[in-house]
PDB file of C-alpha atoms in Angstrom:
ATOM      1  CA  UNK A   1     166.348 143.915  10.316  1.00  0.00           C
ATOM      2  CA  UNK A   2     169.435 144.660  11.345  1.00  0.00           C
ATOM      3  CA  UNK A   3     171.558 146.909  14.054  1.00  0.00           C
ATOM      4  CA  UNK A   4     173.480 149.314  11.545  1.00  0.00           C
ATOM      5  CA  UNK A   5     176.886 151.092  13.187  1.00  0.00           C
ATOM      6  CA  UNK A   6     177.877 153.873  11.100  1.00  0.00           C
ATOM      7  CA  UNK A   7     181.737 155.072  11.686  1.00  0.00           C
ATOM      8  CA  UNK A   8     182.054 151.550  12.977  1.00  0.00           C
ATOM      9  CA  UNK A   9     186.170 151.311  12.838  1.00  0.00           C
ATOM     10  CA  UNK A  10     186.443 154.461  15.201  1.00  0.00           C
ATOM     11  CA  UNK A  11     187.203 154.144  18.582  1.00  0.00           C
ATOM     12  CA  UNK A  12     183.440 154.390  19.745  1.00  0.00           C
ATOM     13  CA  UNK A  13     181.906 152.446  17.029  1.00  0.00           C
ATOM     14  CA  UNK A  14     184.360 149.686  17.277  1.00  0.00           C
ATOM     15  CA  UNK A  15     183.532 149.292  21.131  1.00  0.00           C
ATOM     16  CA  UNK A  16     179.707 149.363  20.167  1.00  0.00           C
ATOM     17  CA  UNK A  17     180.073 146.551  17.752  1.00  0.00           C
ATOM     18  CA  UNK A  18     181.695 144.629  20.443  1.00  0.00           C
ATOM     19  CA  UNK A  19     179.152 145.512  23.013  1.00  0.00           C
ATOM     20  CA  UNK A  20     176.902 144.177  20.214  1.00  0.00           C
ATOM     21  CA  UNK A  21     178.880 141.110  19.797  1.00  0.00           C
ATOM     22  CA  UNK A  22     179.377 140.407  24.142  1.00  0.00           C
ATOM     23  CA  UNK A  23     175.421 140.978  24.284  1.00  0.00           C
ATOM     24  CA  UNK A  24     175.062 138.025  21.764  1.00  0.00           C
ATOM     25  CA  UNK A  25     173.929 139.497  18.956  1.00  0.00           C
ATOM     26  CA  UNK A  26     174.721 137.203  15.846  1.00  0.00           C
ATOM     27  CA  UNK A  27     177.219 138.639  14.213  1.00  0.00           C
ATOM     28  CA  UNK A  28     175.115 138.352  10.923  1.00  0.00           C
ATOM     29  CA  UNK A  29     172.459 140.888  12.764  1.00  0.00           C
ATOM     30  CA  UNK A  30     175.062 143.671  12.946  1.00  0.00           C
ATOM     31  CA  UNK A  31     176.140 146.049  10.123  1.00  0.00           C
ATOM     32  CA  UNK A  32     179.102 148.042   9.985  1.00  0.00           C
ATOM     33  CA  UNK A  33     178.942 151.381   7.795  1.00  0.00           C
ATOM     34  CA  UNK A  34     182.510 152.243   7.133  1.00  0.00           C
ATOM     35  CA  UNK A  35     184.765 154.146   4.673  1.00  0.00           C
ATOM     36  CA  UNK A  36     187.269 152.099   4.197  1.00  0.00           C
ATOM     37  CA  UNK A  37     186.432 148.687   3.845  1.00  0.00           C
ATOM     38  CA  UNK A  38     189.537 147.231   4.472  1.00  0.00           C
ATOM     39  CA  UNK A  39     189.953 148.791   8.238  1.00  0.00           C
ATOM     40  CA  UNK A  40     186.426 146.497   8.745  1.00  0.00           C
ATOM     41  CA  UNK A  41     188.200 143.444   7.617  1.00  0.00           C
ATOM     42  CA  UNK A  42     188.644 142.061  11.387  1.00  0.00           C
ATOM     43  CA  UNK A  43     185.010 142.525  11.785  1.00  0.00           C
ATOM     44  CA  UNK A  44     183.671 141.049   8.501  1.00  0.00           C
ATOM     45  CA  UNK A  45     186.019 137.999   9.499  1.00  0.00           C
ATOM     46  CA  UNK A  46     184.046 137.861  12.377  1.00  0.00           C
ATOM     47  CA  UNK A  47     180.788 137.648  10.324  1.00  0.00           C
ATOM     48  CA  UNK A  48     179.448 141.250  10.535  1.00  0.00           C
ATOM     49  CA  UNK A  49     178.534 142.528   6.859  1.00  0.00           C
ATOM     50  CA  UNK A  50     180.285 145.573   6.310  1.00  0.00           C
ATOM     51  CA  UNK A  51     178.523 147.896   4.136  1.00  0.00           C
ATOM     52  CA  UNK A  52     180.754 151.017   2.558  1.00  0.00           C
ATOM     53  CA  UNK A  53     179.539 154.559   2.378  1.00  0.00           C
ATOM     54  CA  UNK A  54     180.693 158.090   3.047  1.00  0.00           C
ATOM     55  CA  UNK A  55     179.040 160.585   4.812  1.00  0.00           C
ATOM     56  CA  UNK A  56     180.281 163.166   1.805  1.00  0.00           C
ATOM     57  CA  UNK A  57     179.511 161.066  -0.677  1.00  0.00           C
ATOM     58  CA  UNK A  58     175.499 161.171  -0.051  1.00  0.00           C
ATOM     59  CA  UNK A  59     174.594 158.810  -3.244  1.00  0.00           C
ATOM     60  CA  UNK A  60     176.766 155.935  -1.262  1.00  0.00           C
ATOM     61  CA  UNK A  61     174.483 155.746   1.757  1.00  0.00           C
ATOM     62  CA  UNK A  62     171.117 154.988  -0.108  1.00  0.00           C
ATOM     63  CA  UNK A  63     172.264 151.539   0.170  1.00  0.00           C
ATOM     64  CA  UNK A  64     173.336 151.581   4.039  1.00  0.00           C
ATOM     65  CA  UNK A  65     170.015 151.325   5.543  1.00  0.00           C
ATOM     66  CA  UNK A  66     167.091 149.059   5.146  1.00  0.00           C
ATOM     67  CA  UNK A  67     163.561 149.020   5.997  1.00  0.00           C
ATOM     68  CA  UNK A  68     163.809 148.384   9.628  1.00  0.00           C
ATOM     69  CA  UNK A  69     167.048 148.626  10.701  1.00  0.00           C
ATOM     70  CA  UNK A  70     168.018 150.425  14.331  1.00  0.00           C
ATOM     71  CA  UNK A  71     170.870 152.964  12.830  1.00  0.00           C
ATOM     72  CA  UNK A  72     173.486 154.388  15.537  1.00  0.00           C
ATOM     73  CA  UNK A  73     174.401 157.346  13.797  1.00  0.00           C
ATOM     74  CA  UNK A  74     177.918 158.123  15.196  1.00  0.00           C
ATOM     75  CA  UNK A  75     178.388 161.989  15.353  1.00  0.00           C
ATOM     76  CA  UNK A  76     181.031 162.426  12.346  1.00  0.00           C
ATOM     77  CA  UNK A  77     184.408 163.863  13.555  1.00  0.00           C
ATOM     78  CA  UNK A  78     185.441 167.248  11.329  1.00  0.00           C
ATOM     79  CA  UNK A  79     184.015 169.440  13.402  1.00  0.00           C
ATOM     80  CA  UNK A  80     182.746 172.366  10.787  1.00  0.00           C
ATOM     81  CA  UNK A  81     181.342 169.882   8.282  1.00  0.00           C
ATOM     82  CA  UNK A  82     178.871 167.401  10.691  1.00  0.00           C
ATOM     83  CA  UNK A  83     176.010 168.943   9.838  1.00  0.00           C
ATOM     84  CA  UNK A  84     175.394 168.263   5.766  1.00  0.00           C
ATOM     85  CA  UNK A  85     177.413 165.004   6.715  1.00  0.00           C
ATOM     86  CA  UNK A  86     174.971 163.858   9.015  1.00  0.00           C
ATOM     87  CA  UNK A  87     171.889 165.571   7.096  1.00  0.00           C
ATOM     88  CA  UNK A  88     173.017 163.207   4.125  1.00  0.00           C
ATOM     89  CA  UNK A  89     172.837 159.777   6.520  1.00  0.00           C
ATOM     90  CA  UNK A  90     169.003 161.658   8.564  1.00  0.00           C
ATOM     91  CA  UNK A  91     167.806 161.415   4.403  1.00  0.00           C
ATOM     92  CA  UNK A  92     168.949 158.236   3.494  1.00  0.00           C
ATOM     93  CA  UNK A  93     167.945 156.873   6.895  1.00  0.00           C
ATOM     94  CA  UNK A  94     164.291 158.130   5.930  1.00  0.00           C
ATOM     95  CA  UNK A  95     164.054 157.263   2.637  1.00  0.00           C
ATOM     96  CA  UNK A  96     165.133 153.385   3.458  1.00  0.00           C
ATOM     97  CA  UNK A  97     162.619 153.422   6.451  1.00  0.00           C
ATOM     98  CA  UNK A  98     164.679 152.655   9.240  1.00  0.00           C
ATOM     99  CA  UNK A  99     162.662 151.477  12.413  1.00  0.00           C
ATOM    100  CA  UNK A 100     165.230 153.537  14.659  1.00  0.00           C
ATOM    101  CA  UNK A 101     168.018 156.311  14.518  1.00  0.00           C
ATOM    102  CA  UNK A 102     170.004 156.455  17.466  1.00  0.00           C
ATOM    103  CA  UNK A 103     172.379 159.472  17.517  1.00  0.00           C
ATOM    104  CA  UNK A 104     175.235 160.665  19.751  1.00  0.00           C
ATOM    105  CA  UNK A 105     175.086 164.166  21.004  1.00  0.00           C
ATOM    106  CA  UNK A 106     175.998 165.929  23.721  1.00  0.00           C
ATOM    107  CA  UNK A 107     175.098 166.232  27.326  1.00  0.00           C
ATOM    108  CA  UNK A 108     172.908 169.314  27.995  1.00  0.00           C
ATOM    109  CA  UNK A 109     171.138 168.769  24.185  1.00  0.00           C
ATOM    110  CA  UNK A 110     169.656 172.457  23.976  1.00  0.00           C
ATOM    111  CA  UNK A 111     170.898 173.825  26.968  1.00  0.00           C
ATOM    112  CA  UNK A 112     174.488 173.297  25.766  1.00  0.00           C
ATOM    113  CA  UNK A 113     175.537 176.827  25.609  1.00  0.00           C
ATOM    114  CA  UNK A 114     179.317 175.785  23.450  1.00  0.00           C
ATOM    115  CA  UNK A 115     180.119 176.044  20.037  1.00  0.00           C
ATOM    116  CA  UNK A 116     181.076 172.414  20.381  1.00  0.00           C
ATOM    117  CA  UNK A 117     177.490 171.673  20.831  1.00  0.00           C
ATOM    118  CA  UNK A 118     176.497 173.593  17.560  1.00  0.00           C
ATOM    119  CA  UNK A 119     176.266 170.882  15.413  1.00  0.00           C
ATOM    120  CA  UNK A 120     174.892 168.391  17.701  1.00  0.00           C
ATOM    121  CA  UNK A 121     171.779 170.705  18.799  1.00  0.00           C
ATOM    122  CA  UNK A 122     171.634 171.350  14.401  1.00  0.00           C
ATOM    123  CA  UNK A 123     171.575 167.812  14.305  1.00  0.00           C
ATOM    124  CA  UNK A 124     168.731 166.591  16.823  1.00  0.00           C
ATOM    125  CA  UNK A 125     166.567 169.348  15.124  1.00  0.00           C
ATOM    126  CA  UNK A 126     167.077 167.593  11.464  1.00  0.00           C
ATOM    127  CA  UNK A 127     166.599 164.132  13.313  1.00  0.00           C
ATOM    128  CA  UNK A 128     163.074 165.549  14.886  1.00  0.00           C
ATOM    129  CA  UNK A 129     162.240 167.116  11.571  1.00  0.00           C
ATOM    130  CA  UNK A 130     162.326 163.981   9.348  1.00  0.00           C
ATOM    131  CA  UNK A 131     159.862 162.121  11.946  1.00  0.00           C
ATOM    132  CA  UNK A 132     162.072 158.909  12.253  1.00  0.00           C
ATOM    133  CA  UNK A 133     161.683 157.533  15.781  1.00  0.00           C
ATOM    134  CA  UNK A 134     164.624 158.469  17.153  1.00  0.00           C
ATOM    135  CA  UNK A 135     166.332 158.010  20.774  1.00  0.00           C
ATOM    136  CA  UNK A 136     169.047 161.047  21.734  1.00  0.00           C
ATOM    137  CA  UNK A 137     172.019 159.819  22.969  1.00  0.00           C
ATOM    138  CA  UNK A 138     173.661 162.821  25.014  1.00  0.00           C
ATOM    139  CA  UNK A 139     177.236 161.864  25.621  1.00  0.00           C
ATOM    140  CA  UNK A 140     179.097 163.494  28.617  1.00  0.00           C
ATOM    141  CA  UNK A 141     182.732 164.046  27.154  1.00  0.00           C
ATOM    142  CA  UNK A 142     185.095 160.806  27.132  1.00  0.00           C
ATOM    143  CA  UNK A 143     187.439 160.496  29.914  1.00  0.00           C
ATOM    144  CA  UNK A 144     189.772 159.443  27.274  1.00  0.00           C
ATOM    145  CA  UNK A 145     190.229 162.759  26.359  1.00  0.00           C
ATOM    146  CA  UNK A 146     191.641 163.708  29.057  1.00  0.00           C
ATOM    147  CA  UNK A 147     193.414 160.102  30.030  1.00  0.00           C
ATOM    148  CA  UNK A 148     195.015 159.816  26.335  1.00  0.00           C
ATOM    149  CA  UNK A 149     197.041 162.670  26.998  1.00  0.00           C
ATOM    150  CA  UNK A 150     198.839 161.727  30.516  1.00  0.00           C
ATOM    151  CA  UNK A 151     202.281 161.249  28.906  1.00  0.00           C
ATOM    152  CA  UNK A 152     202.677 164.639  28.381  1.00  0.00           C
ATOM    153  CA  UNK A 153     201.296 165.500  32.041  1.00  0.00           C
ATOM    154  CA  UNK A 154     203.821 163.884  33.109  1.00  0.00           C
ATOM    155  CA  UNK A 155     206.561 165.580  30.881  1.00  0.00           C
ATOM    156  CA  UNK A 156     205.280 168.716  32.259  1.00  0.00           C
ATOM    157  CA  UNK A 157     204.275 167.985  35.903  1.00  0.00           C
ATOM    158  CA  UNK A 158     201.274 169.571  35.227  1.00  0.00           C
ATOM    159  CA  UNK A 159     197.124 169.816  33.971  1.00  0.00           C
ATOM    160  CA  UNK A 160     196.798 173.349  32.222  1.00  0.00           C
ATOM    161  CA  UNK A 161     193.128 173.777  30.926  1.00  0.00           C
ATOM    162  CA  UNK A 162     190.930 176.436  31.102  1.00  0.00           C
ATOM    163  CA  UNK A 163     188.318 175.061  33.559  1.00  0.00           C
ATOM    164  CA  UNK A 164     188.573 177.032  36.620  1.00  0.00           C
ATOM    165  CA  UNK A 165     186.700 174.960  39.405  1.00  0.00           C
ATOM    166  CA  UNK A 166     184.213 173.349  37.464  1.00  0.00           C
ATOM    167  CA  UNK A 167     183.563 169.909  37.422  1.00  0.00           C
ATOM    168  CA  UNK A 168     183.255 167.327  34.781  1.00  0.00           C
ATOM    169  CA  UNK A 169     180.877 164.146  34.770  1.00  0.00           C
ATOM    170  CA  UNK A 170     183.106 162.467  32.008  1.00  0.00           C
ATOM    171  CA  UNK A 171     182.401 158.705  31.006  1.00  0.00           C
ATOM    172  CA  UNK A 172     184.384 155.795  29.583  1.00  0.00           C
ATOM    173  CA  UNK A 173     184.049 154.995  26.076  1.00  0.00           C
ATOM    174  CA  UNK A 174     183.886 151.328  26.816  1.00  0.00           C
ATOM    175  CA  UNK A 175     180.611 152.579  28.906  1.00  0.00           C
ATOM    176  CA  UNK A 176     178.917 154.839  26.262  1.00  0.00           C
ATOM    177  CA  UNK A 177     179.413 151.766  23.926  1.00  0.00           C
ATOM    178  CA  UNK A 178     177.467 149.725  26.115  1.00  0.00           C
ATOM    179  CA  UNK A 179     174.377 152.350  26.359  1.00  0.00           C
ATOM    180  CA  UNK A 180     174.258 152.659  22.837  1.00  0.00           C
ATOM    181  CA  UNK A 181     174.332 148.225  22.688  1.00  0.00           C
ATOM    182  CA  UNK A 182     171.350 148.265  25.066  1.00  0.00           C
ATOM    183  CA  UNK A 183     169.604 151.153  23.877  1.00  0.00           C
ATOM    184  CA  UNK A 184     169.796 149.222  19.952  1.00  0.00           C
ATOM    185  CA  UNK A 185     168.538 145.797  21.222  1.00  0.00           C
ATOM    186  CA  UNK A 186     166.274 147.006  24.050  1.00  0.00           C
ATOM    187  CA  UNK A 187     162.556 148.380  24.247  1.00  0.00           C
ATOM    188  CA  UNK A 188     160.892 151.043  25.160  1.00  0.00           C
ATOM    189  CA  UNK A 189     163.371 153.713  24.023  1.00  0.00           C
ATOM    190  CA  UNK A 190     162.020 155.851  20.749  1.00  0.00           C
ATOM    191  CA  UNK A 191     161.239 159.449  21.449  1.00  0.00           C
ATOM    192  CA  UNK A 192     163.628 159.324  24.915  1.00  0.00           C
ATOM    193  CA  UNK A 193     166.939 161.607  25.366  1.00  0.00           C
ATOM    194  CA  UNK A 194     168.931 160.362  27.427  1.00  0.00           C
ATOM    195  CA  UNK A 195     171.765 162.086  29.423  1.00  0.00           C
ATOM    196  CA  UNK A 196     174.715 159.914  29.565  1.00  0.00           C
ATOM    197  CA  UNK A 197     177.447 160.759  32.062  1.00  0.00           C
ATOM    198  CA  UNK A 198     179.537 159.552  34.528  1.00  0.00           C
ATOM    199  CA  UNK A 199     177.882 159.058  38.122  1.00  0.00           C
ATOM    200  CA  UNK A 200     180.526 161.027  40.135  1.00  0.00           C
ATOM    201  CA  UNK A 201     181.601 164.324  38.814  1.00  0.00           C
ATOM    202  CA  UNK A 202     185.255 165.473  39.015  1.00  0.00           C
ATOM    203  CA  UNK A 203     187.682 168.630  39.195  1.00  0.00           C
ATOM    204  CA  UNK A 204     190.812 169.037  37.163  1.00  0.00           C
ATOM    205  CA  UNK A 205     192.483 169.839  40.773  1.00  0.00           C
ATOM    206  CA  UNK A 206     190.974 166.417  41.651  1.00  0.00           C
ATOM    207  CA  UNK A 207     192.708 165.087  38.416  1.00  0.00           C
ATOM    208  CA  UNK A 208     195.635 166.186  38.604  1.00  0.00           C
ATOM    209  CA  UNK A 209     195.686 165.018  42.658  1.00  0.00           C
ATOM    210  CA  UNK A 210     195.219 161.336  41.390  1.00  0.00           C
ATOM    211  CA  UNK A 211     197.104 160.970  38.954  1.00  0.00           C
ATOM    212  CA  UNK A 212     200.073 162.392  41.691  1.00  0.00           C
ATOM    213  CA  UNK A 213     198.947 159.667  43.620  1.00  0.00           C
ATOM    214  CA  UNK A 214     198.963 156.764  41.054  1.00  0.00           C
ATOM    215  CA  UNK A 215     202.082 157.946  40.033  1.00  0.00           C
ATOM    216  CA  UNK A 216     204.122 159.682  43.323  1.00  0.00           C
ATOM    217  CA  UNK A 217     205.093 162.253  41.205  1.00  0.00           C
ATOM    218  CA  UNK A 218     204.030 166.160  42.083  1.00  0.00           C
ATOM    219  CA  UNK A 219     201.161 167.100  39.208  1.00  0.00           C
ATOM    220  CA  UNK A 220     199.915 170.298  39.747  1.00  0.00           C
ATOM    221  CA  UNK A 221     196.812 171.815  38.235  1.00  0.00           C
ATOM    222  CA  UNK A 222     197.406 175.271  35.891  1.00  0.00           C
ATOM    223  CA  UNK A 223     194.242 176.921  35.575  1.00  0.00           C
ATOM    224  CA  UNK A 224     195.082 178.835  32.311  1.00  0.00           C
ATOM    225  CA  UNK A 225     193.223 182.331  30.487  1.00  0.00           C
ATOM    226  CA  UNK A 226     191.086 181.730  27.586  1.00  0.00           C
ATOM    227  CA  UNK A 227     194.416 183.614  25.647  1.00  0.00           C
ATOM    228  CA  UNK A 228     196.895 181.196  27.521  1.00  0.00           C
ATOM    229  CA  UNK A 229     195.154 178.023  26.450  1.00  0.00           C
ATOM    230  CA  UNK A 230     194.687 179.250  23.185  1.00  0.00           C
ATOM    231  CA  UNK A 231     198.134 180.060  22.377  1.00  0.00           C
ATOM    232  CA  UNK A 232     199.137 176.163  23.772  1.00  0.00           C
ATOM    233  CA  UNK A 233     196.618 174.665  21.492  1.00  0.00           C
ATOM    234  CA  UNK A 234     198.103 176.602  17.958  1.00  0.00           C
ATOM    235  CA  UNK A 235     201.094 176.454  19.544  1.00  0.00           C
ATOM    236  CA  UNK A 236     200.795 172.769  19.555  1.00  0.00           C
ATOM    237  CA  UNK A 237     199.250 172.678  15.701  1.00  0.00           C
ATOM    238  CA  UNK A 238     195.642 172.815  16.089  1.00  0.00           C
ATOM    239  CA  UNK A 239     193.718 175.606  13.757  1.00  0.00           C
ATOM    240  CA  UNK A 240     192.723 178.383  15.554  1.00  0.00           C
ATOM    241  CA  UNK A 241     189.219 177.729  14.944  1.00  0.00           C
ATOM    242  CA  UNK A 242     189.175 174.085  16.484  1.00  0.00           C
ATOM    243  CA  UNK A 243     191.472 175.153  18.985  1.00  0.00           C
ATOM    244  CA  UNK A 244     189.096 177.953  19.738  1.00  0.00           C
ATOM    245  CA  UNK A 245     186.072 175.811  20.297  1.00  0.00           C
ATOM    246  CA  UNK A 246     188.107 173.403  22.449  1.00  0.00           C
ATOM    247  CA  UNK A 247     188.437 176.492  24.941  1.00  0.00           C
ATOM    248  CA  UNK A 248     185.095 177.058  24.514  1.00  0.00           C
ATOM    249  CA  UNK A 249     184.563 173.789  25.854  1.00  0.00           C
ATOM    250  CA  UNK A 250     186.843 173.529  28.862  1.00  0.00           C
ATOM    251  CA  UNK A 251     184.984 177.259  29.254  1.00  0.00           C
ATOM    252  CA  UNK A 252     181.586 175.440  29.316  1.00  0.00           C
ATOM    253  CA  UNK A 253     183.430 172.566  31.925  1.00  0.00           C
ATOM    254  CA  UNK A 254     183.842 175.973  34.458  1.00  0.00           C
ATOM    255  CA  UNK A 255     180.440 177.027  34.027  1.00  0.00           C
ATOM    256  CA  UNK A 256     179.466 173.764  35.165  1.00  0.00           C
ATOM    257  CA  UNK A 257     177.312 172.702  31.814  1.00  0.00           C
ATOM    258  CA  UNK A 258     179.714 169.191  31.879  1.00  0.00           C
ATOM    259  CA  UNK A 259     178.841 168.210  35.536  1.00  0.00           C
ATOM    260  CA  UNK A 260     175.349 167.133  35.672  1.00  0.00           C
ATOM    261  CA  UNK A 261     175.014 163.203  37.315  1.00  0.00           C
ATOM    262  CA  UNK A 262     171.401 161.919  36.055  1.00  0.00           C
ATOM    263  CA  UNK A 263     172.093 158.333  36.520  1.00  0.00           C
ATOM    264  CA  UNK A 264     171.014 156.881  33.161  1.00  0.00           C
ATOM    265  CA  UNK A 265     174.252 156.027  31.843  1.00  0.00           C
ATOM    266  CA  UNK A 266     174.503 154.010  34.918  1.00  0.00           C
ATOM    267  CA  UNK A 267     170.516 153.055  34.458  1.00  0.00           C
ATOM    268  CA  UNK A 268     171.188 151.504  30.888  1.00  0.00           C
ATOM    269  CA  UNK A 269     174.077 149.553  31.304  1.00  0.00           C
ATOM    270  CA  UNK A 270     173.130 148.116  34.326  1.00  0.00           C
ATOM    271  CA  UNK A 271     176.117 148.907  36.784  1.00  0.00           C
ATOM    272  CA  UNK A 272     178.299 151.941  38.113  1.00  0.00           C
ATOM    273  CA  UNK A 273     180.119 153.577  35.540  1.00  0.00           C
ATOM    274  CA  UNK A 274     184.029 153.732  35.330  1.00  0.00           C
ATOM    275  CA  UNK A 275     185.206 156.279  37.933  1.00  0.00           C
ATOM    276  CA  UNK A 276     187.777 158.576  36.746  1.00  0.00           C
ATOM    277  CA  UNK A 277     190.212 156.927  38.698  1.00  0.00           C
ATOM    278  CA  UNK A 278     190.490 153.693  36.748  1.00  0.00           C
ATOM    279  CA  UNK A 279     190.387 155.150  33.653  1.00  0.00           C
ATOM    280  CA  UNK A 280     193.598 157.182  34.892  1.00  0.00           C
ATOM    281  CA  UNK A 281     194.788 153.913  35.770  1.00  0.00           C
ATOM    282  CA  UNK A 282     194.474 151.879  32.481  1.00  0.00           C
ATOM    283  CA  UNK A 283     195.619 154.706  30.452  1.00  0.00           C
ATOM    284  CA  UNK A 284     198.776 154.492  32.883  1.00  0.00           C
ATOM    285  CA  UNK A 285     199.363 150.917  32.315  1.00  0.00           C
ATOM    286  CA  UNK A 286     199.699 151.856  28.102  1.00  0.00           C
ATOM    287  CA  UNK A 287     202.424 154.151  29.195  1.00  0.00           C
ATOM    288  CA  UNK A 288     204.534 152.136  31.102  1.00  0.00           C
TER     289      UNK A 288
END
């Protein structure tokens, strides 16, 4: 048996794998399903096998997965295509017999109301249909999102989404890695959802307050129009159909369907999770 990461050199798989690794799990024990085998050659140095497939390439994942293994099945990124991506890895998974798939969705499962959700909600129904035992991992959004893209804050002086008042229960990525580490070598979680969020829920006036304060420079939040935020996206190069969902999204943050605080991110890893604050913070220190 073995724990099986696929998308294992992207940022979240990478941080599972080292969750993994910090939770002393032999290296040997761990399997990292990549596309590129040479961007896993840190990690087979390490000792982890590395085992190549890709998601479009479904005749390259029936060797993947083995009888047994506990598969995280990292939600692929092309947002559009996840679906028959992640329908190809739900067969393969079932036809090697795994003894667990793990997936990461989004917070709210069905009650997410977003076209960002689409494909996540599509794919918990597949993962139900083939019978596997399965735990649902309902990630909040990353604070990195948001943290990743202080530079230009700063350029501009300002947060422009289109959120309104709502509030966002965002978590670290470093802390989603972890929940997925304990939810692959624990017990007692097949047939669970879990709701994985941050433990204090924030505004992007609150944002844009503290990173004014970390910084002593004036950041003021713009609460934009669907059209306004729209424009800035394809404006900045994004299609206007991702761009459009991204709206959809911040949309979904004003409605309040990003703000819910269940406590089991902070249940499973066994702490308080990163406040928004420090991950302001570190991504601060990468820009100075």
């Amino acid at each position: 048996m073995s724990i099986v990461v696929t998308g294992a050199t992207g940022h979240l798989g990478r941080l599972v794998v080292e969750s993994l690794l910090a939770a002393d799990v032999p290296p040997g024990d761990i399997a990292a399903v990549v596309r590129n085998e040479g961007k896993a050659a840190g990690l087979a140095a390490r000792g982890v096998e590395v085992r190549t497939a890709d998601y479009d390439r479904p005749e390259t994942l029936a060797s993947a997965f083995r009888a047994g293994d506990r598969l995280l099945l990292i939600s692929a990124y092309e947002v559009g295509r996840r679906v028959p991506q992640h329908a190809a890895v739900i067969d393969a998974a079932e036809a090697a017999g795994v003894a667990q798939l793990a997936y990461t969705g989004v917070l709210g499962g069905p009650a997410a109301d977003f076209a960002l959700a689409d494909e996540h909600k599509a794919t918990e129904q597949l993962i139900l249909d083939s019978g596997l035992p399965y735990t649902f991992l309902r990630n909040s959004l990353y604070s990195e999102v948001f943290t990743e893209n202080l530079g230009a804050v700063l350029e501009h002086g300002a947060v422009a989404v289109h959120a309104g008042t709502g509030r966002l229960a965002s978590a670290s990525r470093p802390d989603l890695a972890a929940a997925a580490a304990a939810v692959l070598t624990g017990e007692g979680h097949l047939g669970r959802a879990y709701e994985l969020s941050g433990d204090t829920a924030w505004s992007f006036a609150e944002f844009a307050a503290e990173v004014s304060r970390q910084t002593g420079r004036t950041i003021t939040y713009d609460d934009v129009s669907w059209e306004a935020r729209l424009a800035m996206l394809t404006g900045a190069g994004l299609p206007e159909p991702v761009a459009s969902i991204l709206v959809g999204m911040e949309g979904a943050i004003g409605r309040g369907l990003l703000a819910a605080t269940p406590g089991d991110l902070a249940r499973l890893i066994g702490r308080p999770t990163t406040p928004i604050a420090d991950s302001i913070a570190e991504a601060l220190k990468g820009l100075s």
